[in-house]
Coordinates of N, CA and C in Angstrom, one line a residue:
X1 N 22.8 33.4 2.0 CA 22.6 32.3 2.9 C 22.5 31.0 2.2
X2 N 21.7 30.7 1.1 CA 21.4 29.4 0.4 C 22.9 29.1 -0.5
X3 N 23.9 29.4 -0.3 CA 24.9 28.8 -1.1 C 25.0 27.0 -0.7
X4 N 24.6 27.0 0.4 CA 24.9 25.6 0.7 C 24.4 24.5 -0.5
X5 N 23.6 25.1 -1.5 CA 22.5 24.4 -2.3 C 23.2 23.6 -3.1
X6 N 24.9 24.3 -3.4 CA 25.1 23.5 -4.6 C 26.9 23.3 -3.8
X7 N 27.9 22.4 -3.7 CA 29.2 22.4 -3.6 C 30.3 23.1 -4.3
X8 N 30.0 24.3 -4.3 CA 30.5 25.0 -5.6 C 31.9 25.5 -5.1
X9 N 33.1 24.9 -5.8 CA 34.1 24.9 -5.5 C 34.7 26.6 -6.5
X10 N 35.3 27.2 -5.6 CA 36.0 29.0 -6.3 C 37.7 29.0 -6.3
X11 N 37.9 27.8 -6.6 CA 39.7 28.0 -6.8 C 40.1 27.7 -8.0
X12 N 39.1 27.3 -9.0 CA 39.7 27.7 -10.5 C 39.9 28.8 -11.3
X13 N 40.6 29.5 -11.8 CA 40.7 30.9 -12.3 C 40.9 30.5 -13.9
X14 N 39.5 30.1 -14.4 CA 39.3 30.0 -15.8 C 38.3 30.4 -16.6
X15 N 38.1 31.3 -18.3 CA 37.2 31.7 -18.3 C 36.3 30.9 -18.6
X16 N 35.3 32.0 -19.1 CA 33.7 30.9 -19.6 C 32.9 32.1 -19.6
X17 N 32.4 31.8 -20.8 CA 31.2 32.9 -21.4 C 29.8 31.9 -20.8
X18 N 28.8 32.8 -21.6 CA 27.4 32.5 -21.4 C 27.4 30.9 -20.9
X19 N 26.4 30.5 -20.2 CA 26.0 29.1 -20.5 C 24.8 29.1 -20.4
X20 N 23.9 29.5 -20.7 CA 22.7 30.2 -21.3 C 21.8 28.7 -22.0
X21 N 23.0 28.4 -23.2 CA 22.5 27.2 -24.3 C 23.1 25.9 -23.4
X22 N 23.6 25.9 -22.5 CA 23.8 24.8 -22.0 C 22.9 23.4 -21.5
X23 N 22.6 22.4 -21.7 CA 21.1 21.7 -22.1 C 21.6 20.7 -20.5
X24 N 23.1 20.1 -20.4 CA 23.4 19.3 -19.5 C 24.3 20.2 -18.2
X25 N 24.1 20.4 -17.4 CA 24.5 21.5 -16.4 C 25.4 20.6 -15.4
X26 N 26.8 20.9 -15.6 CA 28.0 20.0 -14.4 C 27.9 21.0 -13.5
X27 N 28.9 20.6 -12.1 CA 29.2 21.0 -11.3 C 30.7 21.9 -11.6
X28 N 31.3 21.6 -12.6 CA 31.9 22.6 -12.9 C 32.0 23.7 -13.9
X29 N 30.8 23.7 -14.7 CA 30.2 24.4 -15.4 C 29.9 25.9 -14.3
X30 N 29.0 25.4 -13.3 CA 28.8 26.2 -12.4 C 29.9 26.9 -11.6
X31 N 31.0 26.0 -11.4 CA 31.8 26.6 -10.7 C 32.4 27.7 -11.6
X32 N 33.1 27.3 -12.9 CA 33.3 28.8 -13.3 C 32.3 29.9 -13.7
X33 N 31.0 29.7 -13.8 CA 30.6 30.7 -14.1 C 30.1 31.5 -12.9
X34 N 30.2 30.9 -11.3 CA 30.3 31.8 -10.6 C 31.3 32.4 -10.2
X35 N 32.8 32.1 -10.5 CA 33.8 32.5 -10.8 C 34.0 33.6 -11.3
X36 N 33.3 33.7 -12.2 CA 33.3 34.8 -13.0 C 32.6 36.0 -12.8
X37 N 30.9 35.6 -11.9 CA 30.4 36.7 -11.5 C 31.4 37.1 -10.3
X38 N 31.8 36.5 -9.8 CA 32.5 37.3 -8.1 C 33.5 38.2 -8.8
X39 N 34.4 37.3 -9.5 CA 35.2 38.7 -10.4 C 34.7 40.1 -10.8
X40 N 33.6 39.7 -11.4 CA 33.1 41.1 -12.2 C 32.1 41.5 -10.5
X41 N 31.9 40.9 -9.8 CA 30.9 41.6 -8.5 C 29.4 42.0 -9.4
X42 N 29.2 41.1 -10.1 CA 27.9 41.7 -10.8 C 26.7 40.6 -10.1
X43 N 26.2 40.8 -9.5 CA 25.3 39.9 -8.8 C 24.0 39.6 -10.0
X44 N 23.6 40.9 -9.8 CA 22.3 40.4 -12.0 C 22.8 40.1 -12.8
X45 N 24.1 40.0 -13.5 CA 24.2 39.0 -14.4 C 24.4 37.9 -14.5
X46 N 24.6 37.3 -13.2 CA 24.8 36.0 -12.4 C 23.5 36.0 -12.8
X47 N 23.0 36.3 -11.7 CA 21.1 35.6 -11.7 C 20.6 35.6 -13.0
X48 N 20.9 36.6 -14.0 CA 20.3 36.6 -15.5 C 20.8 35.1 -16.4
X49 N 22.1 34.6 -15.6 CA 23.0 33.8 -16.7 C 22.3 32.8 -15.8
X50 N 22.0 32.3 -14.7 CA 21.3 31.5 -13.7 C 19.6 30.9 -14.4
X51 N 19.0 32.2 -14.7 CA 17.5 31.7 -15.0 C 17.7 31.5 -16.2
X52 N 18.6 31.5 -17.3 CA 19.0 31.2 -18.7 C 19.1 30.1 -18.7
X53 N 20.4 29.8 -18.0 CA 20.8 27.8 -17.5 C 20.0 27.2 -16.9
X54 N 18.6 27.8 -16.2 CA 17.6 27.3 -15.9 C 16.7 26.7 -16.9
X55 N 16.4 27.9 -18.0 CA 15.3 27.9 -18.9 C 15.7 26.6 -19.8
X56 N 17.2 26.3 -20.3 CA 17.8 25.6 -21.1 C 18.1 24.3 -20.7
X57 N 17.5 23.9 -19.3 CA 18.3 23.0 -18.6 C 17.0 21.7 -19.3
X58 N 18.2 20.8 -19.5 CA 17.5 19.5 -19.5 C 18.3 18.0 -18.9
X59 N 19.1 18.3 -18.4 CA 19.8 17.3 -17.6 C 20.9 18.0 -16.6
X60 N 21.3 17.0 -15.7 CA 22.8 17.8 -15.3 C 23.5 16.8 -13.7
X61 N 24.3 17.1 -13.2 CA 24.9 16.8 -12.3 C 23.7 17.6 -10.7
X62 N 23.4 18.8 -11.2 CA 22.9 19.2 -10.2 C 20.9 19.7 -11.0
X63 N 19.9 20.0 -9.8 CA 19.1 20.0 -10.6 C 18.7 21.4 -10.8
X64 N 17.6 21.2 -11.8 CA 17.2 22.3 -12.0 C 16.8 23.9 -10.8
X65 N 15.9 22.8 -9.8 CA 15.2 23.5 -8.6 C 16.4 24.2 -7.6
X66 N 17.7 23.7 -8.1 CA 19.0 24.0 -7.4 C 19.5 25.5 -8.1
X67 N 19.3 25.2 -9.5 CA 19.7 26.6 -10.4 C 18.9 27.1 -9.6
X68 N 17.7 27.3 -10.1 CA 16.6 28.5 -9.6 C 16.6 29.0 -8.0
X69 N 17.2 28.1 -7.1 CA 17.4 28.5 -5.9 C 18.9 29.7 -5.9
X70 N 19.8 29.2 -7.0 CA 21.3 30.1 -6.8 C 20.3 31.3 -7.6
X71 N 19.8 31.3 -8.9 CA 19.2 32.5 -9.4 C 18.6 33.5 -8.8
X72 N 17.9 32.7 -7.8 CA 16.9 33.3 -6.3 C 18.0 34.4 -5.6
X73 N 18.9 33.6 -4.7 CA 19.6 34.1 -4.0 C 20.7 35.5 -4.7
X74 N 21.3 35.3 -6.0 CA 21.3 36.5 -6.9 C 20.6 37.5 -7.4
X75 N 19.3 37.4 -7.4 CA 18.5 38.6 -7.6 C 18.1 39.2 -6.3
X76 N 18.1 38.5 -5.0 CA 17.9 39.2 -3.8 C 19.9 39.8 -3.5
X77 N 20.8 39.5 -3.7 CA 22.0 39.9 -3.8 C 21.8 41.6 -4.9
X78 N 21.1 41.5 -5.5 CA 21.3 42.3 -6.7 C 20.2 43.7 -6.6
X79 N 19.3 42.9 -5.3 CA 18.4 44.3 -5.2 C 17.0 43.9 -5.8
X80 N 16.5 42.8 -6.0 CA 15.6 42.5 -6.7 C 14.7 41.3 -5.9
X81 N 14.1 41.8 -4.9 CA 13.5 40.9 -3.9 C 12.1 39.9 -4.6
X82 N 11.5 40.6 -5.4 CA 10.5 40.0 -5.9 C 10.7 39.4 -6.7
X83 N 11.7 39.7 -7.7 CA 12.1 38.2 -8.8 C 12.8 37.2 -8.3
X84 N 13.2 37.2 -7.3 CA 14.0 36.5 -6.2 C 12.9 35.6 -5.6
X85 N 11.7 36.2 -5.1 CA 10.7 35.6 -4.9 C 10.3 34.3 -5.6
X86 N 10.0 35.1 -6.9 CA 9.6 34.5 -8.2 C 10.4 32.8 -8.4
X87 N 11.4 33.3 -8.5 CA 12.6 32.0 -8.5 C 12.6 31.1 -7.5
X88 N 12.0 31.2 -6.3 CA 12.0 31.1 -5.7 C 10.9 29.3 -5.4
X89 N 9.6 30.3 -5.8 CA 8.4 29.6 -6.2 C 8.9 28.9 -7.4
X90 N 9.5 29.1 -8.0 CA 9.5 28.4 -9.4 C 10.7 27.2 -9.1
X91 N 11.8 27.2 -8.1 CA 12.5 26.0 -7.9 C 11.4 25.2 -6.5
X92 N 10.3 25.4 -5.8 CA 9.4 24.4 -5.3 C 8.4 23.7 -6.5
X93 N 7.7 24.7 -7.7 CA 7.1 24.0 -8.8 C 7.8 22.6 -9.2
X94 N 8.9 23.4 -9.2 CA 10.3 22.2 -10.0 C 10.0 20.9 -8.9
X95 N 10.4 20.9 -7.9 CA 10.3 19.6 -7.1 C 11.6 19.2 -7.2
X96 N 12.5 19.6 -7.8 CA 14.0 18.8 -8.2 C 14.7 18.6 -6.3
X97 N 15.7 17.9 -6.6 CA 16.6 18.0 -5.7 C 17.2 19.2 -5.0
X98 N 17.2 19.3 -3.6 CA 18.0 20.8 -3.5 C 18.4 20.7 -1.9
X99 N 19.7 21.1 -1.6 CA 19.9 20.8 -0.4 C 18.7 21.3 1.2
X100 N 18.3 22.7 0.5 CA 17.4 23.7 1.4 C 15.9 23.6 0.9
X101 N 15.2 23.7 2.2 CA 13.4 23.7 1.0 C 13.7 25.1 1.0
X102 N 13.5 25.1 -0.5 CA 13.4 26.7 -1.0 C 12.0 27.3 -0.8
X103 N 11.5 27.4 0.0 CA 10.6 27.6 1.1 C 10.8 28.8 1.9
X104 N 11.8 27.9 3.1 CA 12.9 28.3 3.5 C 12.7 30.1 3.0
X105 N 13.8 30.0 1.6 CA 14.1 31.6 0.9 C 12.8 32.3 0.9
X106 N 11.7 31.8 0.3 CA 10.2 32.4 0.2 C 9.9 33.1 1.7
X107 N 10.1 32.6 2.7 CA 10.0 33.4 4.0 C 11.0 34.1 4.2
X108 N 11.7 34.1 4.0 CA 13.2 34.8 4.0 C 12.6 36.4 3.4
X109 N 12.3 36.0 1.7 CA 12.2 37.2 1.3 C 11.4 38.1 1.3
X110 N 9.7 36.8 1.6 CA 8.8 37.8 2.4 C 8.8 38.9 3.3
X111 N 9.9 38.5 4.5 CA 10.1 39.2 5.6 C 10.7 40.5 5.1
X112 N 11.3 40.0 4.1 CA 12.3 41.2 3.6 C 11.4 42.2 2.9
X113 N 10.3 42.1 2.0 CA 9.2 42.4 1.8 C 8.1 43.2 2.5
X114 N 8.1 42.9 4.0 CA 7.3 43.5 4.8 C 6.5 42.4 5.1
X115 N 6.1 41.3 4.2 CA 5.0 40.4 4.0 C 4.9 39.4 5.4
X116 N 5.2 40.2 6.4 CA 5.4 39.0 7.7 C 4.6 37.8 7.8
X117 N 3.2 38.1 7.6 CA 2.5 37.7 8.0 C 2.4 36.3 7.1
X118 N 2.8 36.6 6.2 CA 2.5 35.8 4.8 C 4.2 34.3 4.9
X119 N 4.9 35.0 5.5 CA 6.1 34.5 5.4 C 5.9 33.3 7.0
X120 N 5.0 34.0 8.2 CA 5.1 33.2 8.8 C 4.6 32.4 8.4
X121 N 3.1 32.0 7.4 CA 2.2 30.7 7.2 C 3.4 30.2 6.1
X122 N 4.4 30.5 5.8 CA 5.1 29.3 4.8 C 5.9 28.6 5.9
X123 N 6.4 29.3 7.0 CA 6.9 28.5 8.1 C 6.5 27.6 8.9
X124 N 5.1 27.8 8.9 CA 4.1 27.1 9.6 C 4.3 25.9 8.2
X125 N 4.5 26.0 7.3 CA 4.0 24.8 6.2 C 5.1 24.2 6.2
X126 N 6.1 24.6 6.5 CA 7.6 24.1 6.2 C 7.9 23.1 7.6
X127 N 7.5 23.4 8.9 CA 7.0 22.8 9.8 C 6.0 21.6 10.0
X128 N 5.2 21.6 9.3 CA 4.4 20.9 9.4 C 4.7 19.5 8.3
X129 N 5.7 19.6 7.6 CA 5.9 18.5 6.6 C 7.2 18.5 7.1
X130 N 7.9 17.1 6.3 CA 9.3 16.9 6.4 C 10.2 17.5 6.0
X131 N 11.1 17.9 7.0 CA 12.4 19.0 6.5 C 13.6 18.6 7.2
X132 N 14.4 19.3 6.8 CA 15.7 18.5 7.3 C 17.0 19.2 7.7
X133 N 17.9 19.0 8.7 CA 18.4 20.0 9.5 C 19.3 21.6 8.6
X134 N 19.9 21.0 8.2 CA 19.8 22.6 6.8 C 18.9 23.4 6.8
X135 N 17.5 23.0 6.4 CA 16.5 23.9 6.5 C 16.4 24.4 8.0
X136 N 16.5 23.4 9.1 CA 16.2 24.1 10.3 C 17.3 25.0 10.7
X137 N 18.2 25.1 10.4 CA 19.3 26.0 10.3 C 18.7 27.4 9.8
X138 N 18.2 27.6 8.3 CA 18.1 28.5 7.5 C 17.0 29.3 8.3
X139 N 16.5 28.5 8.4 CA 14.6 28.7 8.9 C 14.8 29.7 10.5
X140 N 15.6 29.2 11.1 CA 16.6 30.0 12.4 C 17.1 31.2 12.7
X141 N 18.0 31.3 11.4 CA 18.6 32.2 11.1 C 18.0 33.4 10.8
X142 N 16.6 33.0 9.5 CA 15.9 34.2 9.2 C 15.5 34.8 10.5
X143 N 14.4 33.6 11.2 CA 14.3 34.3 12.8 C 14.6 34.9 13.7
X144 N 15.6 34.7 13.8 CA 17.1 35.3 14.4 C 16.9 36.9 13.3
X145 N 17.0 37.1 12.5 CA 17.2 38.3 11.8 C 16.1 39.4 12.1
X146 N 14.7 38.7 12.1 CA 13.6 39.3 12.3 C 13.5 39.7 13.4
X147 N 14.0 39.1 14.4 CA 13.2 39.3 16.1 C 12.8 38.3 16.4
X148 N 12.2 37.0 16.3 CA 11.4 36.2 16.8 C 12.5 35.2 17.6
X149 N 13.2 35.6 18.4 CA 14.5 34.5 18.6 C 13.5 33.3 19.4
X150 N 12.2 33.1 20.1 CA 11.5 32.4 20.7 C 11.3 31.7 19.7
X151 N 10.5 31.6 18.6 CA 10.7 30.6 17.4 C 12.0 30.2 17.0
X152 N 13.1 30.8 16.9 CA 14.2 30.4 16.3 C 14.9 29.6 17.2
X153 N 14.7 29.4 18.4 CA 14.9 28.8 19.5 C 15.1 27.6 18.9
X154 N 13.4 27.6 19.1 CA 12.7 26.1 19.0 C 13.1 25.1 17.2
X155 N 13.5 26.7 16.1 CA 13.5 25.3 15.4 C 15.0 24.8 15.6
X156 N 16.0 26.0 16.2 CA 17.6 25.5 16.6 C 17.5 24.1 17.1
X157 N 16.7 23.9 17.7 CA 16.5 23.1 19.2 C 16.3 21.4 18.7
X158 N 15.3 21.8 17.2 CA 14.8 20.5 17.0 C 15.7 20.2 15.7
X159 N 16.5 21.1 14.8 CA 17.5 20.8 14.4 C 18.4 20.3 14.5
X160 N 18.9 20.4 15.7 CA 20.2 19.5 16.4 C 19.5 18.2 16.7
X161 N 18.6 18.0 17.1 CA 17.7 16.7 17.8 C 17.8 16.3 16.6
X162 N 17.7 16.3 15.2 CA 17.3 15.7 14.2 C 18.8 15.4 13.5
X163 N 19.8 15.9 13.9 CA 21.1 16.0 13.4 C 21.8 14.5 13.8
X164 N 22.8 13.6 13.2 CA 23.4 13.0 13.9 C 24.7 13.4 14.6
X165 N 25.1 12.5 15.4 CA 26.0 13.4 16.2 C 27.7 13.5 15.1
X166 N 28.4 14.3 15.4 CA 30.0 14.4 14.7 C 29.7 15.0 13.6
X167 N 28.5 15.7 13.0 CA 28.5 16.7 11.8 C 28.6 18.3 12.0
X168 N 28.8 18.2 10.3 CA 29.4 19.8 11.3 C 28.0 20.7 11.3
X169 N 27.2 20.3 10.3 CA 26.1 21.0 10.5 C 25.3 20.9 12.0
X170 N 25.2 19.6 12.9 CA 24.7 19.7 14.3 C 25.9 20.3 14.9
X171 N 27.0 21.2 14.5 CA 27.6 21.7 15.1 C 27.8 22.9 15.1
X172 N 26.8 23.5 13.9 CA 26.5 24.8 13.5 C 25.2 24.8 14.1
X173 N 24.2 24.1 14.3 CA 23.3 24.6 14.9 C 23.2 24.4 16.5
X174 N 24.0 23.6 16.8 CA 24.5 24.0 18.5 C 24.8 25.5 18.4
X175 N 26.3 25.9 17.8 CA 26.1 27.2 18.0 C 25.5 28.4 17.9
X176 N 24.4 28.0 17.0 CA 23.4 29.1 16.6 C 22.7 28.9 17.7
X177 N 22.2 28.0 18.1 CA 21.3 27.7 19.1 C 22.0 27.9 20.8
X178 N 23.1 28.0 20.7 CA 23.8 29.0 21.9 C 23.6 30.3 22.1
X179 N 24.1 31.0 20.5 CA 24.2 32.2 20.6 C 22.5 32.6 21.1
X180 N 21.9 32.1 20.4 CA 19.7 32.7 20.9 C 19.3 32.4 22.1
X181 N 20.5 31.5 22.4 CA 19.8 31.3 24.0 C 20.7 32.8 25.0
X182 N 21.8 32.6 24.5 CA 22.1 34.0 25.2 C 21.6 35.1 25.3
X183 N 20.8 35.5 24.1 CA 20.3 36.6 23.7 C 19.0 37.0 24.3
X184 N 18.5 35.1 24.5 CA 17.3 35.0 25.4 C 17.2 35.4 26.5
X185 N 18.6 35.6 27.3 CA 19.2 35.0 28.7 C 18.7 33.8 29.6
X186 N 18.9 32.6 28.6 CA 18.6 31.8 29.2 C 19.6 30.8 29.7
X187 N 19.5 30.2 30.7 CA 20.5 29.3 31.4 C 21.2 27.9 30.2
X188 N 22.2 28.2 30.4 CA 23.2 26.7 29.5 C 22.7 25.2 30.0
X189 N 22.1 24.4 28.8 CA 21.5 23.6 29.3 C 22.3 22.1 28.6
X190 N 21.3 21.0 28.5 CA 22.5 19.4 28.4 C 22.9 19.8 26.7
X191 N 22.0 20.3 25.9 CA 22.6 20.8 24.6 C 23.4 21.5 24.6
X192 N 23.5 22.5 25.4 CA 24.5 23.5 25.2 C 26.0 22.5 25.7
X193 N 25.7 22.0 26.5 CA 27.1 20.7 26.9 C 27.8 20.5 25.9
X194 N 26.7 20.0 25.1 CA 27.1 18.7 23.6 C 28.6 19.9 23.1
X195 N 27.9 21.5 23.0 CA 28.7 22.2 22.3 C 29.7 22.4 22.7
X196 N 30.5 22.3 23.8 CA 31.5 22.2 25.2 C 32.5 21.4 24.3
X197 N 32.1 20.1 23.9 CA 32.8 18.9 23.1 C 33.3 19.5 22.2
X198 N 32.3 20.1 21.4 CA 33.0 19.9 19.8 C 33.6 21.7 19.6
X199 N 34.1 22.0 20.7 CA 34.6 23.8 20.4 C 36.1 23.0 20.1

């Protein structure tokens, strides 16, 4: 789900070993070395080469709290919910730049965890401070996965409201925010219109 974190373009076919020691971290640095995990389909050595470029990182095009979010998302790929966790917490410590509050993922893999209870009060926290339609997307979605489509409603709802109009992201959460209403069986309302436009 969190790929949105970094623009990571997959149409170069070049190699690249470790970047482990790498101190300044590009955007195409990253692109081939995820390149290279999808080739090999090895999801932990991705995340292993991830919290390396993490550990090593002292500058870059993208930031740190962004590695640790892709590292996150690889160790839950790889079977490894709790270091995923871990990574998780450790790109909010960071504070860096990052498209999604990695928050967001911490509920995510709570739920995945069992830890419901624990995952809803990060949603409640993620709610209660400034977030931004991406997150209300992600934050949706998890809900949508869990059961709770009555919350995932509401944050679809105020995700679009927060969106400006002609993006594609308020055009992804119109549709997310269709599909829950159906699910709800609730009647098509002036938002569901907006989504009438942009099909």
């Amino acid at each position: 789900m969190l790929r949105e974190c970094l623009p990571l373009s997959l149409q170069r076919q070049s190699e690249v070993g470790s970047l482990g020691s790498v101190a300044h971290v590009t955007h195409e640095q990253l692109d081939r070395l995820l390149e290279q995990a999808l080739l090999l389909d090895d999801h932990g050595a991705l995340a292993s080469q991830l919290d390396a470029l993490a550990q090593g990182y002292e500058s870059g095009e993208v930031s740190r709290a962004a590695i640790l979010v892709l590292a996150a998302e690889e160790w839950r790929q790889a079977g490894h919910p709790v270091t995923a966790l871990e990574r998780f917490r450790s790109a909010v410590d960071d504070g860096g730049e990052v498209l999604i509050d990695p928050r967001s993922g911490i509920a995510d893999t709570l739920f995945e965890l069992d830890r419901s209870d624990e995952a809803r009060d990060v949603i409640a926290d993620i709610k209660a401070g400034p977030w931004n339609p991406a997150t209300a997307l992600t934050v949706a979605e998890t809900l949508v996965a869990y059961g709770d489509l009555q919350e995932a409603h509401e944050w679809a709802t105020e995700g679009v409201r927060a969106c400006a109009s002609g993006t594609t992201m308020r055009e992804v959460l119109l549709r997310t925010r269709y599909r829950i209403r159906v699910d709800l069986g609730l009647p098509e309302d002036d938002l569901d219109a907006l989504l009438d436009v942009t099909r």
